PDB file of N, CA and C and ligand atoms in Angstrom:
ATOM      1  N   UNK A   1       8.098 -10.814 -29.430  1.00  0.00           N
ATOM      2  CA  UNK A   1       7.421 -10.460 -28.176  1.00  0.00           C
ATOM      3  C   UNK A   1       6.591 -11.642 -27.678  1.00  0.00           C
ATOM      4  N   UNK A   2       6.735 -11.970 -26.418  1.00  0.00           N
ATOM      5  CA  UNK A   2       6.011 -13.123 -25.900  1.00  0.00           C
ATOM      6  C   UNK A   2       4.559 -12.759 -25.618  1.00  0.00           C
ATOM      7  N   UNK A   3       3.706 -13.694 -25.837  1.00  0.00           N
ATOM      8  CA  UNK A   3       2.281 -13.474 -25.637  1.00  0.00           C
ATOM      9  C   UNK A   3       1.958 -13.520 -24.146  1.00  0.00           C
ATOM     10  N   UNK A   4       1.079 -12.650 -23.726  1.00  0.00           N
ATOM     11  CA  UNK A   4       0.703 -12.632 -22.315  1.00  0.00           C
ATOM     12  C   UNK A   4      -0.305 -13.742 -22.037  1.00  0.00           C
ATOM     13  N   UNK A   5       0.044 -14.520 -21.050  1.00  0.00           N
ATOM     14  CA  UNK A   5      -0.805 -15.646 -20.667  1.00  0.00           C
ATOM     15  C   UNK A   5      -2.051 -15.129 -19.930  1.00  0.00           C
ATOM     16  N   UNK A   6      -3.166 -15.745 -20.197  1.00  0.00           N
ATOM     17  CA  UNK A   6      -4.379 -15.392 -19.454  1.00  0.00           C
ATOM     18  C   UNK A   6      -4.370 -16.125 -18.116  1.00  0.00           C
ATOM     19  N   UNK A   7      -4.501 -15.393 -17.051  1.00  0.00           N
ATOM     20  CA  UNK A   7      -4.543 -16.050 -15.743  1.00  0.00           C
ATOM     21  C   UNK A   7      -5.912 -15.838 -15.113  1.00  0.00           C
ATOM     22  N   UNK A   8      -6.245 -16.701 -14.169  1.00  0.00           N
ATOM     23  CA  UNK A   8      -7.536 -16.590 -13.498  1.00  0.00           C
ATOM     24  C   UNK A   8      -7.433 -15.757 -12.230  1.00  0.00           C
ATOM     25  N   UNK A   9      -8.597 -15.550 -11.595  1.00  0.00           N
ATOM     26  CA  UNK A   9      -8.657 -14.730 -10.392  1.00  0.00           C
ATOM     27  C   UNK A   9      -7.739 -15.268  -9.292  1.00  0.00           C
ATOM     28  N   UNK A  10      -7.771 -16.561  -9.120  1.00  0.00           N
ATOM     29  CA  UNK A  10      -7.008 -17.158  -8.028  1.00  0.00           C
ATOM     30  C   UNK A  10      -5.520 -16.849  -8.183  1.00  0.00           C
ATOM     31  N   UNK A  11      -5.052 -17.014  -9.388  1.00  0.00           N
ATOM     32  CA  UNK A  11      -3.629 -16.775  -9.650  1.00  0.00           C
ATOM     33  C   UNK A  11      -3.293 -15.283  -9.526  1.00  0.00           C
ATOM     34  N   UNK A  12      -4.193 -14.467 -10.006  1.00  0.00           N
ATOM     35  CA  UNK A  12      -3.966 -13.024  -9.937  1.00  0.00           C
ATOM     36  C   UNK A  12      -3.894 -12.552  -8.484  1.00  0.00           C
ATOM     37  N   UNK A  13      -4.817 -13.050  -7.660  1.00  0.00           N
ATOM     38  CA  UNK A  13      -4.851 -12.620  -6.257  1.00  0.00           C
ATOM     39  C   UNK A  13      -3.635 -13.131  -5.493  1.00  0.00           C
ATOM     40  N   UNK A  14      -3.185 -14.318  -5.875  1.00  0.00           N
ATOM     41  CA  UNK A  14      -2.015 -14.886  -5.221  1.00  0.00           C
ATOM     42  C   UNK A  14      -0.782 -14.005  -5.457  1.00  0.00           C
ATOM     43  N   UNK A  15      -0.772 -13.352  -6.591  1.00  0.00           N
ATOM     44  CA  UNK A  15       0.405 -12.555  -6.960  1.00  0.00           C
ATOM     45  C   UNK A  15       0.215 -11.074  -6.691  1.00  0.00           C
ATOM     46  N   UNK A  16      -0.950 -10.755  -6.140  1.00  0.00           N
ATOM     47  CA  UNK A  16      -1.326  -9.350  -6.015  1.00  0.00           C
ATOM     48  C   UNK A  16      -0.362  -8.544  -5.136  1.00  0.00           C
ATOM     49  N   UNK A  17       0.014  -9.106  -4.001  1.00  0.00           N
ATOM     50  CA  UNK A  17       0.866  -8.361  -3.080  1.00  0.00           C
ATOM     51  C   UNK A  17       2.256  -8.135  -3.662  1.00  0.00           C
ATOM     52  N   UNK A  18       2.761  -9.170  -4.302  1.00  0.00           N
ATOM     53  CA  UNK A  18       4.060  -9.014  -4.960  1.00  0.00           C
ATOM     54  C   UNK A  18       3.966  -8.021  -6.111  1.00  0.00           C
ATOM     55  N   UNK A  19       2.826  -8.062  -6.763  1.00  0.00           N
ATOM     56  CA  UNK A  19       2.575  -7.116  -7.850  1.00  0.00           C
ATOM     57  C   UNK A  19       2.638  -5.679  -7.333  1.00  0.00           C
ATOM     58  N   UNK A  20       1.996  -5.455  -6.191  1.00  0.00           N
ATOM     59  CA  UNK A  20       1.978  -4.108  -5.616  1.00  0.00           C
ATOM     60  C   UNK A  20       3.357  -3.704  -5.091  1.00  0.00           C
ATOM     61  N   UNK A  21       4.105  -4.673  -4.621  1.00  0.00           N
ATOM     62  CA  UNK A  21       5.471  -4.399  -4.164  1.00  0.00           C
ATOM     63  C   UNK A  21       6.448  -4.303  -5.322  1.00  0.00           C
ATOM     64  N   UNK A  22       5.937  -4.519  -6.506  1.00  0.00           N
ATOM     65  CA  UNK A  22       6.745  -4.536  -7.724  1.00  0.00           C
ATOM     66  C   UNK A  22       7.866  -5.558  -7.631  1.00  0.00           C
ATOM     67  N   UNK A  23       7.528  -6.673  -7.014  1.00  0.00           N
ATOM     68  CA  UNK A  23       8.491  -7.748  -6.888  1.00  0.00           C
ATOM     69  C   UNK A  23       8.247  -8.861  -7.902  1.00  0.00           C
ATOM     70  N   UNK A  24       7.176  -8.722  -8.658  1.00  0.00           N
ATOM     71  CA  UNK A  24       6.911  -9.704  -9.702  1.00  0.00           C
ATOM     72  C   UNK A  24       7.824  -9.421 -10.886  1.00  0.00           C
ATOM     73  N   UNK A  25       8.191 -10.487 -11.561  1.00  0.00           N
ATOM     74  CA  UNK A  25       8.940 -10.287 -12.794  1.00  0.00           C
ATOM     75  C   UNK A  25       8.075  -9.581 -13.826  1.00  0.00           C
ATOM     76  N   UNK A  26       8.723  -9.085 -14.868  1.00  0.00           N
ATOM     77  CA  UNK A  26       7.998  -8.321 -15.870  1.00  0.00           C
ATOM     78  C   UNK A  26       6.862  -9.128 -16.497  1.00  0.00           C
ATOM     79  N   UNK A  27       7.180 -10.365 -16.818  1.00  0.00           N
ATOM     80  CA  UNK A  27       6.192 -11.245 -17.445  1.00  0.00           C
ATOM     81  C   UNK A  27       4.964 -11.433 -16.558  1.00  0.00           C
ATOM     82  N   UNK A  28       5.209 -11.738 -15.277  1.00  0.00           N
ATOM     83  CA  UNK A  28       4.100 -11.982 -14.361  1.00  0.00           C
ATOM     84  C   UNK A  28       3.300 -10.713 -14.100  1.00  0.00           C
ATOM     85  N   UNK A  29       3.974  -9.589 -13.981  1.00  0.00           N
ATOM     86  CA  UNK A  29       3.205  -8.374 -13.706  1.00  0.00           C
ATOM     87  C   UNK A  29       2.369  -7.984 -14.923  1.00  0.00           C
ATOM     88  N   UNK A  30       2.839  -8.321 -16.122  1.00  0.00           N
ATOM     89  CA  UNK A  30       1.997  -8.108 -17.308  1.00  0.00           C
ATOM     90  C   UNK A  30       0.757  -8.990 -17.250  1.00  0.00           C
ATOM     91  N   UNK A  31       0.945 -10.203 -16.781  1.00  0.00           N
ATOM     92  CA  UNK A  31      -0.192 -11.117 -16.667  1.00  0.00           C
ATOM     93  C   UNK A  31      -1.219 -10.588 -15.668  1.00  0.00           C
ATOM     94  N   UNK A  32      -0.718 -10.093 -14.541  1.00  0.00           N
ATOM     95  CA  UNK A  32      -1.639  -9.533 -13.543  1.00  0.00           C
ATOM     96  C   UNK A  32      -2.300  -8.273 -14.104  1.00  0.00           C
ATOM     97  N   UNK A  33      -1.496  -7.415 -14.731  1.00  0.00           N
ATOM     98  CA  UNK A  33      -2.037  -6.227 -15.396  1.00  0.00           C
ATOM     99  C   UNK A  33      -3.185  -6.597 -16.316  1.00  0.00           C
ATOM    100  N   UNK A  34      -2.902  -7.574 -17.136  1.00  0.00           N
ATOM    101  CA  UNK A  34      -3.870  -8.052 -18.128  1.00  0.00           C
ATOM    102  C   UNK A  34      -5.149  -8.527 -17.437  1.00  0.00           C
ATOM    103  N   UNK A  35      -4.978  -9.282 -16.352  1.00  0.00           N
ATOM    104  CA  UNK A  35      -6.150  -9.781 -15.641  1.00  0.00           C
ATOM    105  C   UNK A  35      -6.931  -8.632 -15.005  1.00  0.00           C
ATOM    106  N   UNK A  36      -6.206  -7.691 -14.390  1.00  0.00           N
ATOM    107  CA  UNK A  36      -6.874  -6.569 -13.725  1.00  0.00           C
ATOM    108  C   UNK A  36      -7.644  -5.708 -14.715  1.00  0.00           C
ATOM    109  N   UNK A  37      -7.157  -5.650 -15.937  1.00  0.00           N
ATOM    110  CA  UNK A  37      -7.849  -4.817 -16.924  1.00  0.00           C
ATOM    111  C   UNK A  37      -9.138  -5.477 -17.410  1.00  0.00           C
ATOM    112  N   UNK A  38      -9.289  -6.753 -17.135  1.00  0.00           N
ATOM    113  CA  UNK A  38     -10.501  -7.428 -17.593  1.00  0.00           C
ATOM    114  C   UNK A  38     -11.403  -7.875 -16.450  1.00  0.00           C
ATOM    115  N   UNK A  39     -10.896  -7.824 -15.203  1.00  0.00           N
ATOM    116  CA  UNK A  39     -11.668  -8.359 -14.093  1.00  0.00           C
ATOM    117  C   UNK A  39     -11.921  -7.257 -13.058  1.00  0.00           C
ATOM    118  N   UNK A  40     -13.143  -6.848 -12.978  1.00  0.00           N
ATOM    119  CA  UNK A  40     -13.501  -5.746 -12.089  1.00  0.00           C
ATOM    120  C   UNK A  40     -13.296  -6.103 -10.619  1.00  0.00           C
ATOM    121  N   UNK A  41     -13.611  -7.340 -10.252  1.00  0.00           N
ATOM    122  CA  UNK A  41     -13.544  -7.681  -8.827  1.00  0.00           C
ATOM    123  C   UNK A  41     -12.093  -7.736  -8.348  1.00  0.00           C
ATOM    124  N   UNK A  42     -11.198  -8.257  -9.168  1.00  0.00           N
ATOM    125  CA  UNK A  42      -9.783  -8.258  -8.790  1.00  0.00           C
ATOM    126  C   UNK A  42      -9.218  -6.848  -8.814  1.00  0.00           C
ATOM    127  N   UNK A  43      -9.722  -6.037  -9.738  1.00  0.00           N
ATOM    128  CA  UNK A  43      -9.242  -4.668  -9.810  1.00  0.00           C
ATOM    129  C   UNK A  43      -9.586  -3.895  -8.537  1.00  0.00           C
ATOM    130  N   UNK A  44     -10.821  -4.063  -8.065  1.00  0.00           N
ATOM    131  CA  UNK A  44     -11.181  -3.323  -6.853  1.00  0.00           C
ATOM    132  C   UNK A  44     -10.456  -3.892  -5.638  1.00  0.00           C
ATOM    133  N   UNK A  45     -10.182  -5.184  -5.660  1.00  0.00           N
ATOM    134  CA  UNK A  45      -9.377  -5.788  -4.604  1.00  0.00           C
ATOM    135  C   UNK A  45      -7.960  -5.197  -4.600  1.00  0.00           C
ATOM    136  N   UNK A  46      -7.419  -5.026  -5.783  1.00  0.00           N
ATOM    137  CA  UNK A  46      -6.079  -4.453  -5.917  1.00  0.00           C
ATOM    138  C   UNK A  46      -6.067  -3.014  -5.414  1.00  0.00           C
ATOM    139  N   UNK A  47      -7.091  -2.242  -5.778  1.00  0.00           N
ATOM    140  CA  UNK A  47      -7.189  -0.862  -5.313  1.00  0.00           C
ATOM    141  C   UNK A  47      -7.253  -0.804  -3.791  1.00  0.00           C
ATOM    142  N   UNK A  48      -7.995  -1.732  -3.211  1.00  0.00           N
ATOM    143  CA  UNK A  48      -8.132  -1.795  -1.763  1.00  0.00           C
ATOM    144  C   UNK A  48      -6.783  -2.080  -1.105  1.00  0.00           C
ATOM    145  N   UNK A  49      -6.094  -3.094  -1.606  1.00  0.00           N
ATOM    146  CA  UNK A  49      -4.788  -3.457  -1.060  1.00  0.00           C
ATOM    147  C   UNK A  49      -3.782  -2.322  -1.223  1.00  0.00           C
ATOM    148  N   UNK A  50      -3.890  -1.642  -2.340  1.00  0.00           N
ATOM    149  CA  UNK A  50      -2.965  -0.549  -2.619  1.00  0.00           C
ATOM    150  C   UNK A  50      -3.164   0.592  -1.627  1.00  0.00           C
ATOM    151  N   UNK A  51      -4.428   0.933  -1.392  1.00  0.00           N
ATOM    152  CA  UNK A  51      -4.729   2.000  -0.432  1.00  0.00           C
ATOM    153  C   UNK A  51      -4.281   1.619   0.968  1.00  0.00           C
ATOM    154  N   UNK A  52      -4.539   0.360   1.331  1.00  0.00           N
ATOM    155  CA  UNK A  52      -4.154  -0.131   2.650  1.00  0.00           C
ATOM    156  C   UNK A  52      -2.640  -0.029   2.848  1.00  0.00           C
ATOM    157  N   UNK A  53      -1.930  -0.480   1.837  1.00  0.00           N
ATOM    158  CA  UNK A  53      -0.477  -0.463   1.854  1.00  0.00           C
ATOM    159  C   UNK A  53       0.036   0.969   1.976  1.00  0.00           C
ATOM    160  N   UNK A  54      -0.582   1.865   1.193  1.00  0.00           N
ATOM    161  CA  UNK A  54      -0.195   3.259   1.208  1.00  0.00           C
ATOM    162  C   UNK A  54      -0.393   3.849   2.603  1.00  0.00           C
ATOM    163  N   UNK A  55      -1.519   3.515   3.208  1.00  0.00           N
ATOM    164  CA  UNK A  55      -1.835   4.057   4.527  1.00  0.00           C
ATOM    165  C   UNK A  55      -0.843   3.548   5.570  1.00  0.00           C
ATOM    166  N   UNK A  56      -0.483   2.287   5.463  1.00  0.00           N
ATOM    167  CA  UNK A  56       0.492   1.721   6.402  1.00  0.00           C
ATOM    168  C   UNK A  56       1.849   2.392   6.242  1.00  0.00           C
ATOM    169  N   UNK A  57       2.213   2.623   4.988  1.00  0.00           N
ATOM    170  CA  UNK A  57       3.486   3.293   4.737  1.00  0.00           C
ATOM    171  C   UNK A  57       3.479   4.701   5.295  1.00  0.00           C
ATOM    172  N   UNK A  58       2.385   5.420   5.053  1.00  0.00           N
ATOM    173  CA  UNK A  58       2.273   6.787   5.557  1.00  0.00           C
ATOM    174  C   UNK A  58       2.351   6.816   7.072  1.00  0.00           C
ATOM    175  N   UNK A  59       1.674   5.873   7.705  1.00  0.00           N
ATOM    176  CA  UNK A  59       1.657   5.831   9.161  1.00  0.00           C
ATOM    177  C   UNK A  59       3.054   5.569   9.708  1.00  0.00           C
ATOM    178  N   UNK A  60       3.818   4.708   9.037  1.00  0.00           N
ATOM    179  CA  UNK A  60       5.166   4.391   9.484  1.00  0.00           C
ATOM    180  C   UNK A  60       6.123   5.546   9.317  1.00  0.00           C
ATOM    181  N   UNK A  61       5.865   6.339   8.278  1.00  0.00           N
ATOM    182  CA  UNK A  61       6.786   7.410   7.944  1.00  0.00           C
ATOM    183  C   UNK A  61       6.497   8.681   8.751  1.00  0.00           C
ATOM    184  N   UNK A  62       5.260   8.736   9.232  1.00  0.00           N
ATOM    185  CA  UNK A  62       4.813   9.970   9.856  1.00  0.00           C
ATOM    186  C   UNK A  62       5.595  10.313  11.121  1.00  0.00           C
ATOM    187  N   UNK A  63       6.047  11.540  11.202  1.00  0.00           N
ATOM    188  CA  UNK A  63       6.726  11.964  12.421  1.00  0.00           C
ATOM    189  C   UNK A  63       5.717  12.633  13.340  1.00  0.00           C
ATOM    190  N   UNK A  64       6.075  12.750  14.571  1.00  0.00           N
ATOM    191  CA  UNK A  64       5.202  13.437  15.509  1.00  0.00           C
ATOM    192  C   UNK A  64       5.125  14.898  15.078  1.00  0.00           C
ATOM    193  N   UNK A  65       3.920  15.400  14.901  1.00  0.00           N
ATOM    194  CA  UNK A  65       3.795  16.797  14.464  1.00  0.00           C
ATOM    195  C   UNK A  65       4.391  17.750  15.486  1.00  0.00           C
ATOM    196  N   UNK A  66       4.935  18.844  14.983  1.00  0.00           N
ATOM    197  CA  UNK A  66       5.603  19.801  15.870  1.00  0.00           C
ATOM    198  C   UNK A  66       4.681  20.335  16.952  1.00  0.00           C
ATOM    199  N   UNK A  67       3.435  20.564  16.574  1.00  0.00           N
ATOM    200  CA  UNK A  67       2.510  21.118  17.553  1.00  0.00           C
ATOM    201  C   UNK A  67       2.352  20.180  18.744  1.00  0.00           C
ATOM    202  N   UNK A  68       2.362  18.883  18.450  1.00  0.00           N
ATOM    203  CA  UNK A  68       2.229  17.909  19.528  1.00  0.00           C
ATOM    204  C   UNK A  68       3.484  17.924  20.400  1.00  0.00           C
ATOM    205  N   UNK A  69       4.641  18.004  19.763  1.00  0.00           N
ATOM    206  CA  UNK A  69       5.898  18.073  20.512  1.00  0.00           C
ATOM    207  C   UNK A  69       5.912  19.306  21.414  1.00  0.00           C
ATOM    208  N   UNK A  70       5.494  20.431  20.834  1.00  0.00           N
ATOM    209  CA  UNK A  70       5.430  21.673  21.609  1.00  0.00           C
ATOM    210  C   UNK A  70       4.553  21.495  22.835  1.00  0.00           C
ATOM    211  N   UNK A  71       3.415  20.850  22.610  1.00  0.00           N
ATOM    212  CA  UNK A  71       2.462  20.678  23.702  1.00  0.00           C
ATOM    213  C   UNK A  71       3.077  19.811  24.815  1.00  0.00           C
ATOM    214  N   UNK A  72       3.790  18.787  24.412  1.00  0.00           N
ATOM    215  CA  UNK A  72       4.412  17.909  25.405  1.00  0.00           C
ATOM    216  C   UNK A  72       5.511  18.655  26.159  1.00  0.00           C
ATOM    217  N   UNK A  73       6.297  19.396  25.407  1.00  0.00           N
ATOM    218  CA  UNK A  73       7.362  20.173  26.045  1.00  0.00           C
ATOM    219  C   UNK A  73       6.795  21.163  27.056  1.00  0.00           C
ATOM    220  N   UNK A  74       5.714  21.816  26.678  1.00  0.00           N
ATOM    221  CA  UNK A  74       5.090  22.785  27.573  1.00  0.00           C
ATOM    222  C   UNK A  74       4.558  22.086  28.827  1.00  0.00           C
ATOM    223  N   UNK A  75       3.995  20.910  28.619  1.00  0.00           N
ATOM    224  CA  UNK A  75       3.483  20.137  29.753  1.00  0.00           C
ATOM    225  C   UNK A  75       4.598  19.805  30.737  1.00  0.00           C
ATOM    226  N   UNK A  76       5.723  19.362  30.191  1.00  0.00           N
ATOM    227  CA  UNK A  76       6.878  19.035  31.033  1.00  0.00           C
ATOM    228  C   UNK A  76       7.361  20.278  31.752  1.00  0.00           C
ATOM    229  N   UNK A  77       7.428  21.379  31.027  1.00  0.00           N
ATOM    230  CA  UNK A  77       7.931  22.624  31.588  1.00  0.00           C
ATOM    231  C   UNK A  77       7.050  23.048  32.768  1.00  0.00           C
ATOM    232  N   UNK A  78       5.738  22.922  32.587  1.00  0.00           N
ATOM    233  CA  UNK A  78       4.820  23.320  33.663  1.00  0.00           C
ATOM    234  C   UNK A  78       4.963  22.404  34.876  1.00  0.00           C
ATOM    235  N   UNK A  79       5.159  21.142  34.625  1.00  0.00           N
ATOM    236  CA  UNK A  79       5.293  20.199  35.741  1.00  0.00           C
ATOM    237  C   UNK A  79       6.557  20.484  36.529  1.00  0.00           C
ATOM    238  N   UNK A  80       7.621  20.900  35.817  1.00  0.00           N
ATOM    239  CA  UNK A  80       8.891  21.137  36.476  1.00  0.00           C
ATOM    240  C   UNK A  80       8.895  22.428  37.306  1.00  0.00           C
ATOM    241  N   UNK A  81       7.907  23.277  37.039  1.00  0.00           N
ATOM    242  CA  UNK A  81       7.814  24.530  37.778  1.00  0.00           C
ATOM    243  C   UNK A  81       7.493  24.251  39.257  1.00  0.00           C
ATOM    244  N   UNK A  82       6.678  23.230  39.482  1.00  0.00           N
ATOM    245  CA  UNK A  82       6.247  22.955  40.866  1.00  0.00           C
ATOM    246  C   UNK A  82       7.336  22.294  41.694  1.00  0.00           C
TER     247      UNK A  82
HETATM  248 ZN1   ZN B 101     -10.211 -11.742 -11.273  1.00  0.00          ZN
END
C-alpha cells in the first residue's frame, strides 16, 4: 500500500474542485482527504464549495413548479377571454 503524501493548503485548495467533482485520481483524492481531516480551514472551505455546487445543481435541475404553470395558464386563459 502506498503511503499518503502530506500536502499543504495551497495544493489541497488547488485540487478541491476536482476533488468535489470526483475527478481526482484515487491517490490524489486520498491526499486531499488526508489534508481535510487535519486542516479545519480547508475543511470548511470544502464544505462551502460543496454546498455551493449542490445549490447550483439543484437550481439547474429544478423544473417550474406546477402551481406556477397553472397560474400562468390561467393568466393566459383570462387574457384570451377579452
Ligand atoms: Zn489546509
